[in-house]
Coordinates of C-alpha atoms and ligand atoms in Angstrom, one line a residue:
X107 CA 321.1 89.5 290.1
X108 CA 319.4 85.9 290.5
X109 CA 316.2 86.8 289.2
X110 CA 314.6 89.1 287.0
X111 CA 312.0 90.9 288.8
X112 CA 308.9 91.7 286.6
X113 CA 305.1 92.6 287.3
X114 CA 302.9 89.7 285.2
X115 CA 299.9 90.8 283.6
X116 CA 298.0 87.5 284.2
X117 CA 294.4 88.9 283.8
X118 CA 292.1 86.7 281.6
X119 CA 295.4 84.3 281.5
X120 CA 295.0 80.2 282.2
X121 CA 296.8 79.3 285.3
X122 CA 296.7 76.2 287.5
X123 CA 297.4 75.2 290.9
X124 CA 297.8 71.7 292.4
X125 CA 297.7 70.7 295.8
X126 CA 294.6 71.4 298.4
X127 CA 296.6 73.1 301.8
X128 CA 296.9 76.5 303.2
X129 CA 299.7 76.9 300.6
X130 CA 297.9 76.2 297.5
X131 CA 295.1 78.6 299.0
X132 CA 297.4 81.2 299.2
X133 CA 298.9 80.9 295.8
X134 CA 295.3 80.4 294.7
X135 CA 294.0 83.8 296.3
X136 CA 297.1 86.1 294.5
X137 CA 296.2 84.6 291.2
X138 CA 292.5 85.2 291.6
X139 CA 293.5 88.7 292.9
X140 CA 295.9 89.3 289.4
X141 CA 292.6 88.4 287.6
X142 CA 293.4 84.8 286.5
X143 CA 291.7 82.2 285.0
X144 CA 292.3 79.7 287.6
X145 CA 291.7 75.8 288.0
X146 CA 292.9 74.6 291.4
X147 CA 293.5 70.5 291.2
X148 CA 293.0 68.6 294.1
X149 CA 290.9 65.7 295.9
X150 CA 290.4 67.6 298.7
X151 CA 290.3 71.3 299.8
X152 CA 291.2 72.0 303.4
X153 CA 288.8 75.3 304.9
X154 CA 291.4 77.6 303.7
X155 CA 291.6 76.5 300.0
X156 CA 287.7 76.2 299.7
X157 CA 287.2 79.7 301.0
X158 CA 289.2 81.1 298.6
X159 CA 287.6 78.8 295.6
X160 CA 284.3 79.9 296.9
X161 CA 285.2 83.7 297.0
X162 CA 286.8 84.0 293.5
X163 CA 284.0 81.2 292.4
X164 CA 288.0 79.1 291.4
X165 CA 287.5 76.1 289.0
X166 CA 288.2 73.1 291.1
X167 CA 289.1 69.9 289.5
X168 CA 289.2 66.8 291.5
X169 CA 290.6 64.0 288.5
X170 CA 294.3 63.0 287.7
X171 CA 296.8 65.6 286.6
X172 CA 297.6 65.3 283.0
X173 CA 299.3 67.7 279.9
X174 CA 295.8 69.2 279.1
X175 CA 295.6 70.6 282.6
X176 CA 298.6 72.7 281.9
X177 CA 297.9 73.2 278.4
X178 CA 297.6 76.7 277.5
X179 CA 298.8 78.1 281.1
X180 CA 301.0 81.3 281.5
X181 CA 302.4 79.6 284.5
X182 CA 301.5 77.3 287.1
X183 CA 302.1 75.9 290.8
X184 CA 302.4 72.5 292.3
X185 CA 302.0 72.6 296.5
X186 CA 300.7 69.5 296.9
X187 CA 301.4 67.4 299.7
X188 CA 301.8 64.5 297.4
X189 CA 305.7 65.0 296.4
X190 CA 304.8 63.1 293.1
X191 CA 302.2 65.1 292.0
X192 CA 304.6 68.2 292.8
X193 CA 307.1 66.8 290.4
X194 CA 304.7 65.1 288.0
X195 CA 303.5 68.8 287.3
X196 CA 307.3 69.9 287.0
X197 CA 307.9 67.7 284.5
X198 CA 304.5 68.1 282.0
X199 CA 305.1 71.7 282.4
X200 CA 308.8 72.1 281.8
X201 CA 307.6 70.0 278.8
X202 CA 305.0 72.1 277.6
X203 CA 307.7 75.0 277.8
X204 CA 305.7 76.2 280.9
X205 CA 306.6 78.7 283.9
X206 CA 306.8 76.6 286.9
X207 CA 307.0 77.3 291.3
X208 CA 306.7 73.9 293.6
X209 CA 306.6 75.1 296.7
X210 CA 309.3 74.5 299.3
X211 CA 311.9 73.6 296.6
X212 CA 314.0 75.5 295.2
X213 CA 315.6 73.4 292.6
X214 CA 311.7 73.1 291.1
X215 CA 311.3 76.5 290.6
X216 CA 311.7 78.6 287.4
X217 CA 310.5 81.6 289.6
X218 CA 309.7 82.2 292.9
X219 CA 307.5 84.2 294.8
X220 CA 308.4 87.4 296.4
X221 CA 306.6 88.6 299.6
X222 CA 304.8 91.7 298.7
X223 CA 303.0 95.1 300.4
X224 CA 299.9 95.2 298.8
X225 CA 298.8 99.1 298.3
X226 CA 297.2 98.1 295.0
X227 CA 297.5 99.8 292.6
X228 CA 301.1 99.9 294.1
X229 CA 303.1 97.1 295.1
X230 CA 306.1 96.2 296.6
X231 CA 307.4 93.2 296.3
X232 CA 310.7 91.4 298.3
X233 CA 312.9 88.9 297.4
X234 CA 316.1 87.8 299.0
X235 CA 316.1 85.4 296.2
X236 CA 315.2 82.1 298.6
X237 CA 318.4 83.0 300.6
X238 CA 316.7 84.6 303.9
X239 CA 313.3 84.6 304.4
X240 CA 313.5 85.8 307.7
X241 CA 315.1 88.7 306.0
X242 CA 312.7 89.5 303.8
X243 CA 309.4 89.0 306.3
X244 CA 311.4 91.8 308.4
X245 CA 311.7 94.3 305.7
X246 CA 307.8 93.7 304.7
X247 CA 307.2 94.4 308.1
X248 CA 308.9 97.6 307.9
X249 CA 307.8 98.6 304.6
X250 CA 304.0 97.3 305.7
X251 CA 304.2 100.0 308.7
X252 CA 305.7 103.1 307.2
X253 CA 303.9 103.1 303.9
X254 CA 300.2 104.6 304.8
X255 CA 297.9 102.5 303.4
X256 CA 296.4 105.6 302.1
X257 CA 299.1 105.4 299.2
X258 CA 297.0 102.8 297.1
X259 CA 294.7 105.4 296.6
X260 CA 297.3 108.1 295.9
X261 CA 298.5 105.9 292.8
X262 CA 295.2 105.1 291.7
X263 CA 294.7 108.7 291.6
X264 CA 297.4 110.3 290.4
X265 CA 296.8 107.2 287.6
X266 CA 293.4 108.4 286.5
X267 CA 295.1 112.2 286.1
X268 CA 297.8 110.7 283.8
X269 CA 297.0 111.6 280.6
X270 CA 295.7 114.8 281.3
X271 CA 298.9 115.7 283.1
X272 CA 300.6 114.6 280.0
X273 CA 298.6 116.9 277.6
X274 CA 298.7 120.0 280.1
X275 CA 302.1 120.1 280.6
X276 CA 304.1 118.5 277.7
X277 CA 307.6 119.7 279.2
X278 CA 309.2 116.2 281.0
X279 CA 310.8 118.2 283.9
X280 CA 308.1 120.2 284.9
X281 CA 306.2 117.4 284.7
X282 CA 307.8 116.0 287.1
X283 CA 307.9 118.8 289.5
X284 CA 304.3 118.8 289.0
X285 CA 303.9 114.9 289.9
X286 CA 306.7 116.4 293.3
X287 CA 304.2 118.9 294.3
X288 CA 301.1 116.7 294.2
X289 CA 302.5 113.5 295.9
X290 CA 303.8 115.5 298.3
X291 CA 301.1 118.3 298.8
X292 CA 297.6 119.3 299.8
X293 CA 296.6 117.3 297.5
X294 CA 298.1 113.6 298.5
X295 CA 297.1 114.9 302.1
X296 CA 293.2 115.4 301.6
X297 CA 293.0 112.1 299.9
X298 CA 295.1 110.5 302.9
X299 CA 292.6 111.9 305.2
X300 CA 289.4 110.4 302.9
X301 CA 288.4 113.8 301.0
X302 CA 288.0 113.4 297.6
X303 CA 286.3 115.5 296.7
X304 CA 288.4 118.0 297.9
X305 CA 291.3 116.6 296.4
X306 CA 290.0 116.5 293.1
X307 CA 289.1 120.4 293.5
X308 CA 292.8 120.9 294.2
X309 CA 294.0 119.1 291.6
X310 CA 292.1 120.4 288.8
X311 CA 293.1 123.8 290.1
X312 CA 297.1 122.6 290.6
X313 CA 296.9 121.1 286.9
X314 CA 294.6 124.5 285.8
X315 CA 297.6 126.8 287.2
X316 CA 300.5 124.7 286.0
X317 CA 298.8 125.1 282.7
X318 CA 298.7 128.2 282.4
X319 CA 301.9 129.3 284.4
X320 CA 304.3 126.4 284.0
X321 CA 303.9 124.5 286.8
X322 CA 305.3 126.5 289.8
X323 CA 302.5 126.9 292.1
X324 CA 302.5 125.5 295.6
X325 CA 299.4 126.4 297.7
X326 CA 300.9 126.6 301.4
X327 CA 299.1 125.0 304.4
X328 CA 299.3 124.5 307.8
X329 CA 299.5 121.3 309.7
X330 CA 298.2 121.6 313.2
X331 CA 300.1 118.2 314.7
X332 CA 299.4 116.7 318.2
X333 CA 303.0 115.1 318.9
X334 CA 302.2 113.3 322.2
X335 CA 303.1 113.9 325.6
X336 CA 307.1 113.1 324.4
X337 CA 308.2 110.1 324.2
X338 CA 308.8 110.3 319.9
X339 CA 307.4 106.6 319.4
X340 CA 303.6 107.6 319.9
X341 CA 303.9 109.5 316.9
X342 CA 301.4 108.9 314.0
X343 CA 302.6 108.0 311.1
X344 CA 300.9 110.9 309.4
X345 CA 302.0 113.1 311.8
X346 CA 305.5 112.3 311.0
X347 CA 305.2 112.0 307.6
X348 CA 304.1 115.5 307.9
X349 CA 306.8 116.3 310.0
X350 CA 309.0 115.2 307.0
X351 CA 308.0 117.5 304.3
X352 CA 307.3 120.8 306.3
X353 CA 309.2 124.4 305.0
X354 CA 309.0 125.4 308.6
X355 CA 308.0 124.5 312.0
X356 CA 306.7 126.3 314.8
X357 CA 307.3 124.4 318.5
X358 CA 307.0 125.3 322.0
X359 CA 308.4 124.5 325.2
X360 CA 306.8 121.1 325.0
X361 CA 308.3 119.7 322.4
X362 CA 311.5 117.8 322.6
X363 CA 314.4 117.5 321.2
X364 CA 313.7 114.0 320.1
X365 CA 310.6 115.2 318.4
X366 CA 312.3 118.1 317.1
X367 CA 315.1 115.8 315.6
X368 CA 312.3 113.8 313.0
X369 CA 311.3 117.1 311.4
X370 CA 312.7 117.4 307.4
X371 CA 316.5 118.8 308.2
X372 CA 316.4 121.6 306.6
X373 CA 312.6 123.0 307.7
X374 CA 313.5 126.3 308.9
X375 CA 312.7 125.9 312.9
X376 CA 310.5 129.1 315.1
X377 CA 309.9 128.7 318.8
X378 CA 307.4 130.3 319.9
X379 CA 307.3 129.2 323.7
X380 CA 308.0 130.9 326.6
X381 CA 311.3 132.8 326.8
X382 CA 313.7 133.2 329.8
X383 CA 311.9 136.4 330.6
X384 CA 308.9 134.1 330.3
X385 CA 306.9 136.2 328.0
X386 CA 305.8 133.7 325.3
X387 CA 305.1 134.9 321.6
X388 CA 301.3 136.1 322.2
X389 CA 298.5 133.5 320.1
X390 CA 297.5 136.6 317.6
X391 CA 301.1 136.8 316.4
X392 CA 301.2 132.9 316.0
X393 CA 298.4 133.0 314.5
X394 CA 299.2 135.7 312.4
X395 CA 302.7 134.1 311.6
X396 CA 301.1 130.9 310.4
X397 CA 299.0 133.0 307.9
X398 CA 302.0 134.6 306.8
X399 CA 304.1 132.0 306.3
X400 CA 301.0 130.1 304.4
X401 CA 300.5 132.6 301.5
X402 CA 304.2 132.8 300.7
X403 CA 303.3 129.1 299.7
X404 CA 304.8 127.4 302.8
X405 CA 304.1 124.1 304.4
X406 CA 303.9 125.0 307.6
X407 CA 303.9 123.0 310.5
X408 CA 302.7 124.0 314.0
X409 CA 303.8 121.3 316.6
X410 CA 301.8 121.1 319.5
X411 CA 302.2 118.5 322.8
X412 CA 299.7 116.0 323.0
X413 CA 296.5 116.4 321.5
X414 CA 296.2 120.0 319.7
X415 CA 292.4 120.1 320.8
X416 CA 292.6 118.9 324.6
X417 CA 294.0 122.0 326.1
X418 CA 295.9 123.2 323.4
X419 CA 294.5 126.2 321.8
X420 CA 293.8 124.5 318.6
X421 CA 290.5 125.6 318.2
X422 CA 291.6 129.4 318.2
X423 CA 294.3 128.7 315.9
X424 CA 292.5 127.1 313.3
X425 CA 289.7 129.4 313.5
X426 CA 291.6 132.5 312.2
X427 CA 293.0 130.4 309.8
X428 CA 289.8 129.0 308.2
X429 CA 288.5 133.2 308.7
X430 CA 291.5 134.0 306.3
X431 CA 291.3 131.1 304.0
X432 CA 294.1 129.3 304.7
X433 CA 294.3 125.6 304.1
X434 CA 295.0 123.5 307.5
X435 CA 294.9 120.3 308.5
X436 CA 294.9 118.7 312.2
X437 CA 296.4 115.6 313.9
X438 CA 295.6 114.2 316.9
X439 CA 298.1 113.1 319.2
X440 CA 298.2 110.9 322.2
X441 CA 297.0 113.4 324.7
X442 CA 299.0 114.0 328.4
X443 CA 296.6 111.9 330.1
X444 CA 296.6 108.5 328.0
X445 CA 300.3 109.0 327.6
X446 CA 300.5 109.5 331.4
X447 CA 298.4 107.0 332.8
X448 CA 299.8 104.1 330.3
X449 CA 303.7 105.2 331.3
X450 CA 302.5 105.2 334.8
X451 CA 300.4 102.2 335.4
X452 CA 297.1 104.4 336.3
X453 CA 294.3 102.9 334.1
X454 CA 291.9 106.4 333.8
X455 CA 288.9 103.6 334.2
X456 CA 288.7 100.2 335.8
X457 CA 285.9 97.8 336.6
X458 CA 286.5 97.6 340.3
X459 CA 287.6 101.5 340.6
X460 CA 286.1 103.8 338.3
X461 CA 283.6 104.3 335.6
X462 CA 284.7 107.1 333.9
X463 CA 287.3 110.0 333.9
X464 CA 286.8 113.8 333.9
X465 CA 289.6 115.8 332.5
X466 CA 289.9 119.5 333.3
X467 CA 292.2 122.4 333.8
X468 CA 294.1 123.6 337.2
X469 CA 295.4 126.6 335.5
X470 CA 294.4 129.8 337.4
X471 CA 293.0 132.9 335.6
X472 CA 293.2 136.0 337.9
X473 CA 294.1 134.1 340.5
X474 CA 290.9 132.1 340.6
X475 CA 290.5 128.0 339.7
X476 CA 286.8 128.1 338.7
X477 CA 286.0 124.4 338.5
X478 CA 282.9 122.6 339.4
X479 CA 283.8 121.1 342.1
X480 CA 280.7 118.7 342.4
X481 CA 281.2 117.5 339.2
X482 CA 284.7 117.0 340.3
X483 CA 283.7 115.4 343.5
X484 CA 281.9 112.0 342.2
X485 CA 282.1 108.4 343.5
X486 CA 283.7 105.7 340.8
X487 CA 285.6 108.7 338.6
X488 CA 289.0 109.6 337.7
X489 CA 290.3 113.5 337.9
X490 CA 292.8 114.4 335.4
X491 CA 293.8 117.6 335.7
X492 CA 296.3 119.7 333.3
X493 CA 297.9 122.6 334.0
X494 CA 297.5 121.9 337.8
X495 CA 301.2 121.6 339.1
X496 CA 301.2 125.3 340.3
X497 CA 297.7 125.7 342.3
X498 CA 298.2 122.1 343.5
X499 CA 297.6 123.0 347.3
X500 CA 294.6 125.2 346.0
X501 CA 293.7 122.0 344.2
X502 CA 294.1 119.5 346.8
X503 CA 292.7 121.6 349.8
X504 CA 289.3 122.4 347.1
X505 CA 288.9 119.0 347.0
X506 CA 288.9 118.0 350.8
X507 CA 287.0 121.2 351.6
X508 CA 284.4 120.2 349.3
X509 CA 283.9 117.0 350.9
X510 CA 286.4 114.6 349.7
X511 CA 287.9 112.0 351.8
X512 CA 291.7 113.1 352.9
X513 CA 292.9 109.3 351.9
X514 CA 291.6 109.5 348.4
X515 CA 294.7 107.9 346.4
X516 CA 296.4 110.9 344.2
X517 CA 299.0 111.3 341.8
X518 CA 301.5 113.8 340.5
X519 CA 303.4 112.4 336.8
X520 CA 306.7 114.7 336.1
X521 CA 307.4 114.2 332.1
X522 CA 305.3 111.5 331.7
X523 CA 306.0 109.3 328.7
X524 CA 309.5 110.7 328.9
X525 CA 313.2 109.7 329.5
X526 CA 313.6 110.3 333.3
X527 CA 309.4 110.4 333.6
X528 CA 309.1 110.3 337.6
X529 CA 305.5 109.2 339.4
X530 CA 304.7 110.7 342.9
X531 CA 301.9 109.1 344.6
X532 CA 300.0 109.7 348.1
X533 CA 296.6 111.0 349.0
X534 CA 294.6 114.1 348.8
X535 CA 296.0 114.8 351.8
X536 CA 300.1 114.1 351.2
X537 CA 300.6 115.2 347.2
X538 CA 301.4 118.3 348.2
X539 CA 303.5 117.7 350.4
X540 CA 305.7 114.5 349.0
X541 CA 305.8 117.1 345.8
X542 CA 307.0 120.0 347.0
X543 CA 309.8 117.2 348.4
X544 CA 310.6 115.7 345.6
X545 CA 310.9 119.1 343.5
X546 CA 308.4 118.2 341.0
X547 CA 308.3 120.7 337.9
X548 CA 306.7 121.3 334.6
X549 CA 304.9 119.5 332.3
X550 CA 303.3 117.5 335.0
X551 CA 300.0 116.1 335.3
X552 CA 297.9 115.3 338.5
X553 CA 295.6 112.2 338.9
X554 CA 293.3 112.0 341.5
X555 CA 291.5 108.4 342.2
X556 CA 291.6 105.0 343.7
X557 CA 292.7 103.7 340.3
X558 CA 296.1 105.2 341.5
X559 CA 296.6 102.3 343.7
X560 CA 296.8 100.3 340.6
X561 CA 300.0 101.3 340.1
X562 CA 301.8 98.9 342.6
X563 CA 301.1 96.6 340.1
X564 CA 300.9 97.5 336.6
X565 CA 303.6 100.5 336.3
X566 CA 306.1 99.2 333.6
X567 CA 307.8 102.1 332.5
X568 CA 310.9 103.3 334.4
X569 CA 310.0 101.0 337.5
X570 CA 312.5 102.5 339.9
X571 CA 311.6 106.2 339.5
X572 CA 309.1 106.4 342.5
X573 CA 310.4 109.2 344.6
Ligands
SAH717 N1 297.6 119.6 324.4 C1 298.3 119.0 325.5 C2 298.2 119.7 326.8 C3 298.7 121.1 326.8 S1 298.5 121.9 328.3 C4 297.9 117.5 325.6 O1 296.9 117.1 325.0 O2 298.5 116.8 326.3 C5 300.1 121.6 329.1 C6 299.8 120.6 330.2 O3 299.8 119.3 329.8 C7 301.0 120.6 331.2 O4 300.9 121.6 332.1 C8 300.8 119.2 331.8 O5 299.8 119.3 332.8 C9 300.3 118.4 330.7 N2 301.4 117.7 330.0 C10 301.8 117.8 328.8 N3 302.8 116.9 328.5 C11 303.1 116.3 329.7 C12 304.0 115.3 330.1 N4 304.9 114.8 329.2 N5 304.0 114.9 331.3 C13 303.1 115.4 332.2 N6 302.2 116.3 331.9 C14 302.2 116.7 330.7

């Protein structure tokens, strides 16, 4: 190890910065941020450095540098442009027995700067030791997008429960497996999502239990999670990081193996979709099963493709969950028709085309479609319809009988989002038709609208796919 890596209480501290660039302002705005007592010495500010001196109401000094400026500093910088006054500084405060950085040069520093994820009260800081910056900028980057932000305010949290934790539970271990349970229950979750309030209820009631019966209590829940149309990149984070600590999972047909791959490994795995004999497991016993699985204290999750509230029985499934008390959370997904139209160059709207986007249901019950056709029927609007790939002719023909023009530019997207996602388009008049030829099947999603010509021009995603 090259450096030792330490955490600085600065707060109150004397600390000094010379130089008047975008690099002194950003030294300048950490040290404010630690809580220093900060003088920044320099002629002139550029805008960066005086809004930072303005913000944190900085001392500025204008004069000469001299040994009472460092006097009485826990440590201090020199990125000045003036490579003088950088090494003036060195020298008065390797002097004055003084932690020193110059910017840009190594040789100058006694420590350097790391690059850090700031989740205050956590932080994360990176060093490659000066060696690769690059390097280090690429695993902030990664750090910055897979830690929620949400996790500041876990620590600050769990932080203000600390010593009561302590006094409830004064065995280390179980201690510990308290801390597990929280950080990685109900409780870390309501806070992620912006409750409080509720979190705090749980948490008095988790610390109340482990009390009282040593710490083993897990309230189970249910995570209602929208996975997207397929394609495992437009995951959310949370969704995934829910998808990580799950017991056990319940997925359909929809879902994917690549999906299916990201939940925890050893999440015991229930399919519930349709079987060979195409009987799927009816919604009372899925509902029922979630329950179940819930009171034994599970984290259950229920993976559902796209959006778990646009045609996806969410609303039922939650509801008997709330009747029976059951905690539950739900996460939107991309929904088939965003994830559609983006992998298939269709914008749903468009200036020239249309205004706005209607998004219903093709699915038949007792062999009828039951849709408004009027509404359906409108100048300057986008159909999406779900569900549709089946009564597509009753679809297609409902629409021209009802008055719309046979050359109205249609759509038909197989697996959109997808590995081997393919785009039919044609007309009201020829989507059956060029279909039925190219053996379209299930999930597939029907767009009806001029905004299909767009596609000529802005389809990106698997370019050579048109049938
Ligand atoms: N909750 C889901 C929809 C479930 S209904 C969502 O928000 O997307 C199932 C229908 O969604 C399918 O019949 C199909 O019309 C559409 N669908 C879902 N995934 C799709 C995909 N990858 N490609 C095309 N259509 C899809």
């Amino acid at each position: 190890m090259d450096h030792l890596p330490i955490f600085l209480n600065v707060k109150g501290q004397r600390a000094l910065v010379v130089g008047g660039g975008t690099l002194a302002a950003r030294k300048a705005d950490l040290l404010a941020r630690a809580g220093c007592d900060l003088t920044v010495l320099t002629p002139e500010m550029n805008d960066d450095l005086a809004r930072v001196v303005a913000e944190f109401g900085i001392n500025h000094k204008s004069g000469d540098l001299s040994a009472d400026d460092v006097h009485g500093c826990v440590i201090v910088f020199g990125a000045s442009a003036d490579p003088d006054m950088n090494l003036k500084l060195h020298s008065l405060a390797t002097a004055a027995g003084i932690l020193v950085n110059i910017s840009d040069t190594t040789d100058l520093c006694d420590f350097i700067m790391p690059a850090i994820v700031d989740r205050s009260p956590l932080l994360i800081s990176i060093s490659s030791g000066g060696t690769t910056p690059l390097l280090t900028r690429m695993l902030k980057a990664r750090f910055e997008t897979t830690i929620p932000a949400a996790y500041g305010r876990l620590a600050e949290f769990a932080g203000s429960y600390r010593d009561r934790v302590k006094g409830a539970i004064s065995n280390m271990a179980r201690r510990r497996r308290f801390w597990e349970t929280m950080i990685a229950g109900p409780v870390a979750e309501h806070l992620f999502s912006g409750q409080e309030d509720e979190a705090t209820a749980l948490m008095d009631k988790l610390l109340e239990d482990a009390a009282v019966d040593g710490g083993e209590v897990a309230a189970g829940e249910v995570y209602l999670v929208g996975t997207g149309p397929g394609d495992p990149d437009l995951l959310t984070f949370r969704a995934l990081r829910l998808m990580q600590q799950a017991d056990v999972v319940l997925y359909d047909r929809l879902i994917g193996d690549g999906i299916l791959n990201l939940v925890r490994r050893d999440a015991s795995r229930i399919y519930v979709g349709k079987m060979k004999n195409d009987h799927s497991v009816p919604q009372e016993e899925i509902s029922e099963m979630l329950i179940r699985l819930a009171r034994e204290g599970k984290r259950v999750l229920r993976l559902k493709g796209g959006d778990p509230f646009v045609f996806g029985r969410g609303g039922e499934e939650i509801a008997t969950l709330a009747e029976n008390g059951v905690n539950f959370q739900v996460i939107p997904g991309v929904t088939a028709a965003n994830g559609c139209a983006a992998y298939a160059g269709i914008p749903l709207t468009h200036r020239d085309h249309a205004q706005g986007y209607i998004v219903v249901t093709g699915h038949e019950k007792d062999g009828d479609l039951n849709l408004n056709w009027d509404s359906l029927i409108q100048p300057r609007q986008t159909v999406v319809i779900y569900m549709g790939l089946t009564s597509l002719g009753t679809i297609t023909e409902g629409f021209l009988s009802h008055g719309a023009d046979r050359e109205t530019p249609a759509a038909v997207v197989e697996n959109g989002t997808r590995v081997g996602q393919r785009v039919i388009t044609g007309t009201l008049e020829s989507l059956l038709e060029k279909s039925t030829a190219a053996a379209i099947e299930s999930p597939a999603l029907i767009i009806i609208g001029s905004v299909v010509t767009l596609r000529d021009k802005l389809a990106w995603f698997e370019r050579g796919d048109e049938a």
